[in-house]
Short mmCIF file of C-alpha atoms in Angstrom, two decimals:
data_model
loop_
_atom_site.label_atom_id
_atom_site.label_comp_id
_atom_site.label_asym_id
_atom_site.label_seq_id
_atom_site.Cartn_x
_atom_site.Cartn_y
_atom_site.Cartn_z
CA MET A 1 -1.78 23.08 10.95
CA SER A 2 -2.98 19.94 9.24
CA HIS A 3 -1.38 19.06 5.91
CA GLN A 4 -3.97 16.49 4.89
CA GLU A 5 -5.07 17.33 1.37
CA ASN A 6 -8.18 16.44 -0.58
CA ASN A 7 -6.89 13.63 -2.70
CA SER A 8 -9.95 13.51 -4.94
CA ASN A 9 -7.72 15.39 -7.38
CA ILE A 10 -5.69 12.98 -9.40
CA PHE A 11 -3.48 15.43 -11.24
CA PRO A 12 -0.73 15.99 -8.62
CA LEU A 13 -0.52 12.18 -8.28
CA LEU A 14 -0.15 11.84 -12.01
CA LEU A 15 2.46 14.62 -11.98
CA ILE A 16 4.75 12.82 -9.55
CA GLY A 17 4.39 9.65 -11.65
CA ALA A 18 5.37 11.56 -14.83
CA LEU A 19 8.37 13.08 -13.05
CA SER A 20 9.57 9.69 -11.83
CA MET A 21 9.13 8.28 -15.31
CA PHE A 22 11.13 11.15 -16.76
CA PHE A 23 14.14 10.95 -14.44
CA ALA A 24 14.15 7.16 -14.18
CA GLU A 25 13.37 5.94 -17.66
CA VAL A 26 13.84 8.90 -20.02
CA SER A 27 17.09 10.08 -18.45
CA SER A 28 18.50 6.52 -18.63
CA GLY A 29 17.29 6.00 -22.20
CA ALA A 30 15.53 2.86 -21.14
CA SER A 31 12.09 3.98 -22.43
CA VAL A 32 12.57 5.89 -25.69
CA LEU A 33 9.24 7.29 -26.96
CA TRP A 34 7.50 5.48 -24.07
CA PHE A 35 4.30 7.54 -24.42
CA ILE A 36 3.50 5.92 -27.78
CA ASP A 37 4.34 2.40 -26.59
CA THR A 38 1.71 0.15 -25.00
CA TRP A 39 4.23 -1.37 -22.53
CA GLY A 40 5.50 2.03 -21.57
CA ILE A 41 2.03 3.44 -20.89
CA PHE A 42 0.37 0.47 -19.20
CA VAL A 43 3.33 -1.23 -17.43
CA THR A 44 6.34 1.01 -16.99
CA PHE A 45 4.58 4.23 -16.11
CA PRO A 46 2.24 2.63 -13.50
CA LEU A 47 5.24 0.80 -12.02
CA TYR A 48 7.12 4.03 -11.26
CA TRP A 49 3.96 5.85 -10.30
CA GLY A 50 2.95 3.14 -7.82
CA HIS A 51 6.37 2.73 -6.22
CA THR A 52 6.88 6.46 -5.84
CA LEU A 53 3.52 7.04 -4.20
CA PHE A 54 3.87 3.97 -1.95
CA PHE A 55 7.34 4.76 -0.58
CA PHE A 56 6.72 8.50 -0.25
CA ASN A 57 3.55 7.89 1.75
CA ILE A 58 5.51 5.53 3.95
CA ALA A 59 7.88 8.47 4.59
CA LEU A 60 4.95 10.79 5.33
CA ARG A 61 3.31 8.35 7.68
CA CYS A 62 6.57 7.69 9.56
CA ARG A 63 7.50 11.41 9.43
CA LYS A 64 10.88 10.42 8.15
CA LEU A 65 11.41 12.78 5.26
CA ASP A 66 15.09 13.70 5.45
CA PHE A 67 17.54 12.65 2.69
CA THR A 68 18.75 9.56 4.57
CA SER A 69 15.24 8.21 5.11
CA LEU A 70 14.27 8.85 1.46
CA TYR A 71 17.49 7.26 0.27
CA LEU A 72 16.81 4.06 2.21
CA LEU A 73 13.25 3.93 0.91
CA GLY A 74 14.69 4.51 -2.58
CA VAL A 75 16.95 1.47 -2.18
CA LEU A 76 13.85 -0.61 -1.32
CA PHE A 77 12.27 0.95 -4.45
CA GLY A 78 15.21 -0.16 -6.56
CA LEU A 79 14.96 -3.76 -5.35
CA TYR A 80 11.99 -4.22 -7.63
CA GLU A 81 14.68 -4.91 -10.21
CA SER A 82 15.14 -8.31 -8.66
CA TRP A 83 11.59 -9.65 -8.61
CA ILE A 84 10.16 -7.96 -11.71
CA THR A 85 12.94 -7.34 -14.26
CA LYS A 86 15.56 -9.59 -12.59
CA VAL A 87 18.25 -7.12 -13.77
CA ILE A 88 20.23 -7.17 -10.54
CA TRP A 89 20.31 -10.96 -10.78
CA ALA A 90 20.91 -11.53 -14.52
CA GLY A 91 22.09 -8.19 -15.95
CA TYR A 92 20.40 -5.83 -18.40
CA PHE A 93 18.06 -7.26 -20.99
CA GLY A 94 19.98 -9.07 -23.71
CA GLN A 95 23.24 -8.75 -21.84
CA SER A 96 25.28 -10.70 -19.35
CA PRO A 97 26.20 -9.08 -15.99
CA GLY A 98 28.80 -6.45 -16.75
CA TRP A 99 31.18 -7.31 -13.92
CA GLY A 100 30.05 -10.86 -13.35
CA THR A 101 28.12 -12.01 -10.31
CA ILE A 102 28.65 -12.54 -6.59
CA ALA A 103 26.20 -14.82 -4.76
CA GLY A 104 23.92 -14.57 -7.77
CA PHE A 105 23.86 -10.74 -7.83
CA ALA A 106 25.04 -8.80 -10.92
CA ILE A 107 27.68 -6.62 -9.30
CA ALA A 108 27.74 -3.50 -11.50
CA GLU A 109 23.97 -3.50 -12.04
CA LEU A 110 23.28 -3.81 -8.31
CA LEU A 111 25.62 -0.94 -7.45
CA VAL A 112 24.23 1.37 -10.10
CA ILE A 113 20.52 0.56 -10.02
CA VAL A 114 19.81 -0.16 -6.35
CA PHE A 115 22.30 2.17 -4.66
CA PHE A 116 22.18 5.13 -7.01
CA TRP A 117 19.72 5.26 -9.88
CA HIS A 118 16.42 4.39 -8.24
CA PRO A 119 17.02 6.11 -4.88
CA ILE A 120 18.23 9.30 -6.54
CA MET A 121 16.77 9.47 -10.08
CA SER A 122 13.56 7.53 -9.66
CA PHE A 123 12.59 8.74 -6.18
CA ILE A 124 14.35 11.66 -4.60
CA VAL A 125 14.91 13.92 -7.63
CA PRO A 126 11.23 13.64 -8.82
CA ILE A 127 10.09 14.58 -5.28
CA PHE A 128 12.44 17.57 -5.19
CA VAL A 129 11.29 18.81 -8.61
CA PHE A 130 7.65 18.35 -7.54
CA GLU A 131 8.36 20.61 -4.56
CA ILE A 132 10.00 23.26 -6.75
CA LEU A 133 6.96 23.19 -9.01
CA SER A 134 4.64 23.44 -5.98
CA LEU A 135 6.58 26.38 -4.57
CA SER A 136 6.42 28.16 -7.88
CA ALA A 137 2.67 27.59 -8.23
CA ASN A 138 1.87 30.26 -5.68
CA SER A 139 4.70 32.28 -4.08
CA GLU A 140 2.36 34.02 -1.64
CA VAL A 141 1.67 30.81 0.34
CA PRO A 142 4.11 30.20 3.21
CA VAL A 143 6.98 27.91 2.21
CA LYS A 144 6.34 25.57 5.12
CA ASP A 145 2.91 24.80 3.65
CA LYS A 146 4.28 24.01 0.19
CA ILE A 147 7.44 21.93 0.59
CA LEU A 148 9.18 19.79 3.17
CA LEU A 149 11.56 21.97 5.16
CA GLU A 150 13.90 18.98 5.52
CA HIS A 151 14.68 19.56 1.83
CA VAL A 152 15.25 23.28 1.77
CA ALA A 153 19.03 22.98 1.72
CA PHE A 154 18.77 21.18 -1.62
CA PHE A 155 16.67 23.95 -3.15
CA VAL A 156 19.02 26.83 -2.42
CA LYS A 157 20.85 27.92 -5.60
CA SER A 158 24.24 27.24 -4.17
CA ARG A 159 27.25 26.19 -6.21
CA ARG A 160 26.95 22.64 -4.92
CA ASN A 161 23.28 22.32 -5.92
CA TRP A 162 23.87 23.85 -9.37
CA LEU A 163 26.68 21.34 -9.93
CA ILE A 164 24.41 18.50 -8.95
CA ALA A 165 21.66 19.79 -11.22
CA LEU A 166 24.14 20.14 -14.14
CA LEU A 167 25.48 16.63 -13.52
CA ILE A 168 21.97 15.14 -13.54
CA THR A 169 21.30 16.97 -16.85
CA LEU A 170 24.59 15.70 -18.34
CA ILE A 171 23.83 12.13 -17.26
CA GLY A 172 20.36 12.34 -18.82
CA ALA A 173 21.73 13.73 -22.11
CA VAL A 174 24.49 11.12 -22.44
CA PHE A 175 22.51 8.06 -21.31
CA LEU A 176 19.51 8.89 -23.46
CA SER A 177 21.56 9.67 -26.55
CA VAL A 178 23.60 6.49 -26.33
CA ASN A 179 20.64 4.20 -25.53
CA ALA A 180 18.57 5.83 -28.27
CA GLY A 181 21.25 4.71 -30.72
CA PHE A 182 22.24 8.33 -31.35
CA ASN A 183 18.92 8.85 -33.01
CA LEU A 184 18.51 12.64 -32.53
CA ILE A 185 14.87 12.79 -33.49
CA ALA A 186 13.85 9.93 -31.20
CA ALA A 187 15.86 11.24 -28.28
CA GLU A 188 14.62 14.84 -28.57
CA LEU A 189 11.01 13.71 -29.10
CA THR A 190 11.26 11.48 -26.04
CA VAL A 191 12.27 14.52 -23.91
CA LEU A 192 9.81 16.93 -25.43
CA GLY A 193 6.89 14.50 -25.29
CA SER A 194 7.63 13.57 -21.65
CA VAL A 195 7.97 17.27 -20.68
CA ALA A 196 4.71 18.04 -22.43
CA ILE A 197 2.98 15.36 -20.29
CA ILE A 198 4.57 16.82 -17.15
CA PHE A 199 3.43 20.32 -18.15
CA VAL A 200 -0.15 19.19 -18.72
CA PHE A 201 -0.32 17.50 -15.31
CA TYR A 202 1.27 20.53 -13.67
CA PHE A 203 -1.10 22.96 -15.40
CA LEU A 204 -4.13 20.90 -14.40
CA SER A 205 -2.81 20.56 -10.81
CA LYS A 206 -2.45 24.35 -10.51
CA ARG A 207 -5.85 24.90 -12.09
CA LYS A 208 -7.67 22.47 -9.82
CA LEU A 209 -5.76 23.12 -6.58
CA SER A 210 -4.34 26.65 -7.00
CA SER A 211 -2.64 27.65 -3.76
CA ARG A 212 -3.43 24.23 -2.18
CA LEU A 213 -0.93 22.51 -4.53
CA SER A 214 1.89 21.33 -2.29
CA ILE A 215 3.99 18.30 -1.57
CA TYR A 216 1.16 17.23 0.78
CA SER A 217 -1.03 16.85 -2.31
CA LEU A 218 0.74 13.47 -2.63
CA GLN A 219 -0.54 12.29 0.73
CA LEU A 220 -2.91 9.42 0.12
CA GLY A 221 -5.95 8.59 2.18
CA LYS A 222 -6.66 5.10 3.44
CA LYS A 223 -8.46 4.03 0.28
CA GLY A 224 -5.80 5.46 -2.03
CA PHE A 225 -2.93 3.94 -0.11
CA THR A 226 -4.72 0.53 -0.01
CA THR A 227 -5.26 0.71 -3.78
CA VAL A 228 -1.54 1.34 -4.35
CA ILE A 229 -0.62 -1.57 -2.07
CA ILE A 230 -2.99 -3.96 -3.93
CA TYR A 231 -1.61 -2.80 -7.24
CA LEU A 232 1.99 -3.45 -6.20
CA ILE A 233 1.13 -6.89 -4.80
CA LEU A 234 -0.52 -7.82 -8.08
CA LEU A 235 2.39 -6.36 -10.07
CA TYR A 236 4.98 -8.43 -8.23
CA ALA A 237 2.81 -11.59 -8.20
CA ILE A 238 2.22 -11.42 -11.92
CA MET A 239 5.60 -10.18 -13.19
CA PHE A 240 7.83 -12.44 -11.09
CA PRO A 241 6.77 -15.72 -12.74
CA LEU A 242 5.73 -14.34 -16.14
CA LEU A 243 8.37 -11.75 -17.14
CA LEU A 244 11.53 -13.57 -18.26
CA PRO A 245 11.23 -16.45 -15.78
CA GLU A 246 14.45 -17.91 -17.11
CA ARG A 247 16.25 -14.99 -15.39
CA ILE A 248 15.01 -16.01 -11.94
CA SER A 249 18.02 -16.62 -9.71
CA SER A 250 18.77 -19.47 -7.28
CA LEU A 251 16.98 -19.93 -3.98
CA ILE A 252 20.09 -18.72 -2.09
CA THR A 253 20.14 -15.44 -4.01
CA ILE A 254 16.39 -14.99 -3.46
CA LEU A 255 16.88 -15.53 0.25
CA LEU A 256 19.79 -13.11 0.32
CA THR A 257 17.57 -10.55 -1.48
CA ILE A 258 15.02 -10.94 1.34
CA VAL A 259 17.78 -10.48 3.88
CA PHE A 260 18.83 -7.31 2.07
CA TYR A 261 15.25 -5.99 2.40
CA ILE A 262 15.32 -6.74 6.11
CA VAL A 263 18.63 -4.91 6.63
CA ILE A 264 17.49 -1.80 4.75
CA ILE A 265 14.13 -1.77 6.59
CA LEU A 266 15.90 -2.02 9.90
CA LEU A 267 18.24 0.87 8.98
CA PHE A 268 15.11 2.94 8.04
CA TYR A 269 13.37 1.96 11.25
CA ILE A 270 16.38 2.74 13.46
CA HIS A 271 17.24 6.03 11.82
CA LYS A 272 16.02 9.04 13.75
CA PRO A 273 15.93 12.27 11.67
CA ALA A 274 17.08 15.41 13.40
CA SER A 275 14.20 17.22 15.03
CA GLY A 276 13.69 20.87 15.95
CA ASN A 277 11.61 23.91 15.28
CA THR A 278 12.76 24.19 11.71
CA HIS A 279 9.52 25.79 10.41
CA SER A 280 9.76 29.01 12.34
CA SER A 281 13.48 29.39 11.99
CA PHE A 282 13.34 28.85 8.28
CA GLU A 283 10.59 31.43 7.74
CA THR A 284 12.73 34.16 9.39
CA SER A 285 16.23 33.19 8.22
CA VAL A 286 16.00 32.22 4.53
CA ASP A 287 15.20 34.41 1.55
CA THR A 288 12.86 32.30 -0.64
CA SER A 289 14.15 34.20 -3.69
CA VAL A 290 17.36 32.15 -3.53
CA LEU A 291 15.51 28.88 -4.10
CA PHE A 292 15.25 27.08 -7.44
CA THR A 293 12.21 28.00 -9.53
CA VAL A 294 10.40 26.81 -12.66
CA LYS A 295 12.51 29.28 -14.58
CA ASP A 296 15.69 27.42 -13.46
CA LEU A 297 14.11 24.09 -14.43
CA ARG A 298 13.36 25.56 -17.85
CA ARG A 299 16.99 26.55 -18.28
CA LEU A 300 18.11 23.03 -17.38
CA LEU A 301 15.65 21.59 -19.89
CA ILE A 302 17.05 23.81 -22.68
CA LEU A 303 20.53 22.67 -21.72
CA LEU A 304 19.41 19.07 -21.85
CA ILE A 305 18.00 19.53 -25.34
CA VAL A 306 21.23 21.18 -26.55
CA LEU A 307 23.46 18.51 -24.97
CA ILE A 308 21.39 15.73 -26.61
CA LEU A 309 21.99 17.45 -29.96
CA VAL A 310 25.73 17.55 -29.33
CA MET A 311 25.89 13.93 -28.04
CA CYS A 312 24.03 12.52 -31.03
CA ILE A 313 26.24 14.45 -33.46
CA LEU A 314 29.38 13.33 -31.67
CA PRO A 315 28.82 9.65 -30.82
CA VAL A 316 32.45 8.89 -29.98
CA ILE A 317 32.45 11.59 -27.26
CA SER A 318 29.05 10.36 -26.05
CA ALA A 319 30.20 6.77 -25.76
CA THR A 320 33.32 7.79 -23.85
CA LEU A 321 31.28 9.99 -21.51
CA MET A 322 28.84 7.12 -21.05
CA ILE A 323 31.59 4.86 -19.73
CA VAL A 324 32.93 7.62 -17.43
CA LEU A 325 29.54 8.54 -16.05
CA TYR A 326 28.49 4.86 -15.63
CA LEU A 327 31.61 4.21 -13.56
CA GLY A 328 30.89 7.41 -11.69
CA THR A 329 27.36 6.23 -10.76
CA ILE A 330 28.84 2.99 -9.53
CA PHE A 331 31.21 4.94 -7.34
CA LEU A 332 28.42 7.23 -6.11
CA GLY A 333 26.24 4.22 -5.30
CA ILE A 334 28.97 2.73 -3.16
CA ILE A 335 29.59 6.03 -1.37
CA LEU A 336 25.90 6.61 -0.76
CA ILE A 337 25.11 3.21 0.73
CA ILE A 338 28.29 3.18 2.86
CA THR A 339 27.83 6.67 4.26
CA THR A 340 24.13 6.13 4.88
CA SER A 341 24.77 2.86 6.71
CA LEU A 342 27.56 4.35 8.79
CA LYS A 343 25.38 7.33 9.69
CA VAL A 344 22.67 5.04 11.06
CA ILE A 345 25.21 2.83 12.83
CA LYS A 346 26.68 5.96 14.45
CA GLU A 347 23.21 6.94 15.63
CA ILE A 348 22.78 3.53 17.21
CA LEU A 349 26.10 3.81 19.06
CA GLU A 350 25.43 7.39 20.19
CA ASN A 351 21.94 6.40 21.41
CA ARG A 352 23.38 3.44 23.30
CA ASN A 353 25.98 5.70 24.97
CA SER A 354 23.35 8.28 25.94
CA VAL A 355 21.21 5.54 27.43
CA SER A 356 24.18 4.22 29.44
CA TYR A 357 24.89 7.71 30.78
CA THR A 358 21.31 8.17 32.00
CA HIS A 359 21.78 5.12 34.21
CA LEU A 360 24.94 6.50 35.87
CA THR A 361 24.48 7.88 39.37
CA LEU A 362 26.83 10.06 41.30
CA PRO A 363 28.25 8.54 44.46
CA THR A 364 26.85 10.02 47.69
CA ASN A 365 28.68 10.56 50.96
#
């Protein structure tokens, strides 16, 4: 069946933007009370909205929707922190690079932001949560028409997936509490206000689309995709010279950044997701009742609110956890980029070997 949706409805598109904003900026504590801040509403929110829609539609058009493909696109997403904010060149705003620089790149910031935070928190997690919300909107609609079956393994309420969900919740509570200056009211209002916005967009999406709400609701038509591209071009063209131009790095670092883009794009291009008749096999082999639901998301939200309360009351513990978790995200970023790169390289080697074997002929008498 065709999964092309009527994209005259803006609400699912706004929903994915709000989710990206929540996990990227709220969970990091970078945009406290962003919804009452002009910069947050008119610059930060559209930035995440535009990048998420652009890269996810690239994945849809290329039919590369597995975790590896989304991760590589998420790395490209994260590289906006060079041209726009210049963070991976000059460090966080008002700070020097935490671990110094190599070839003009801020080491710690690059490892955290480009290899972990934006691929996972800004891109993949919002997409996964959107799918859970879509699945919960109408349980009578076949799963294959609501979510991407490449992601089903991440939605099963296994011990591994619960641990990942709890870790993401803990990271959000700690980072937001610390970066909000342990201001309990500001931190809690940031979460509650952001969730209220998400709920409104979700409610309106269900009301307008009903059973047609699915991950394919994010599929843009030609005009929509062109609009997003034009917006991103203008965003980069304006922000690069105007936002903190003193943080612009050397020509060599800029060229290396471009090379980095080329390498990641090549890895994405070369990567071939596993194929197979997953739709029919999934429908008959998996009980959809074992998948995450809105109820589970609500439980995690309550836990987040409670943890923020604890972290703001106990700042010493929060600060210690912040250091541990920050180092942990650096480690995870290294692991993710290395394992992803090795996986694609392995695919290249296996493909080359299979091509070589096809040219072998058996000797004849």
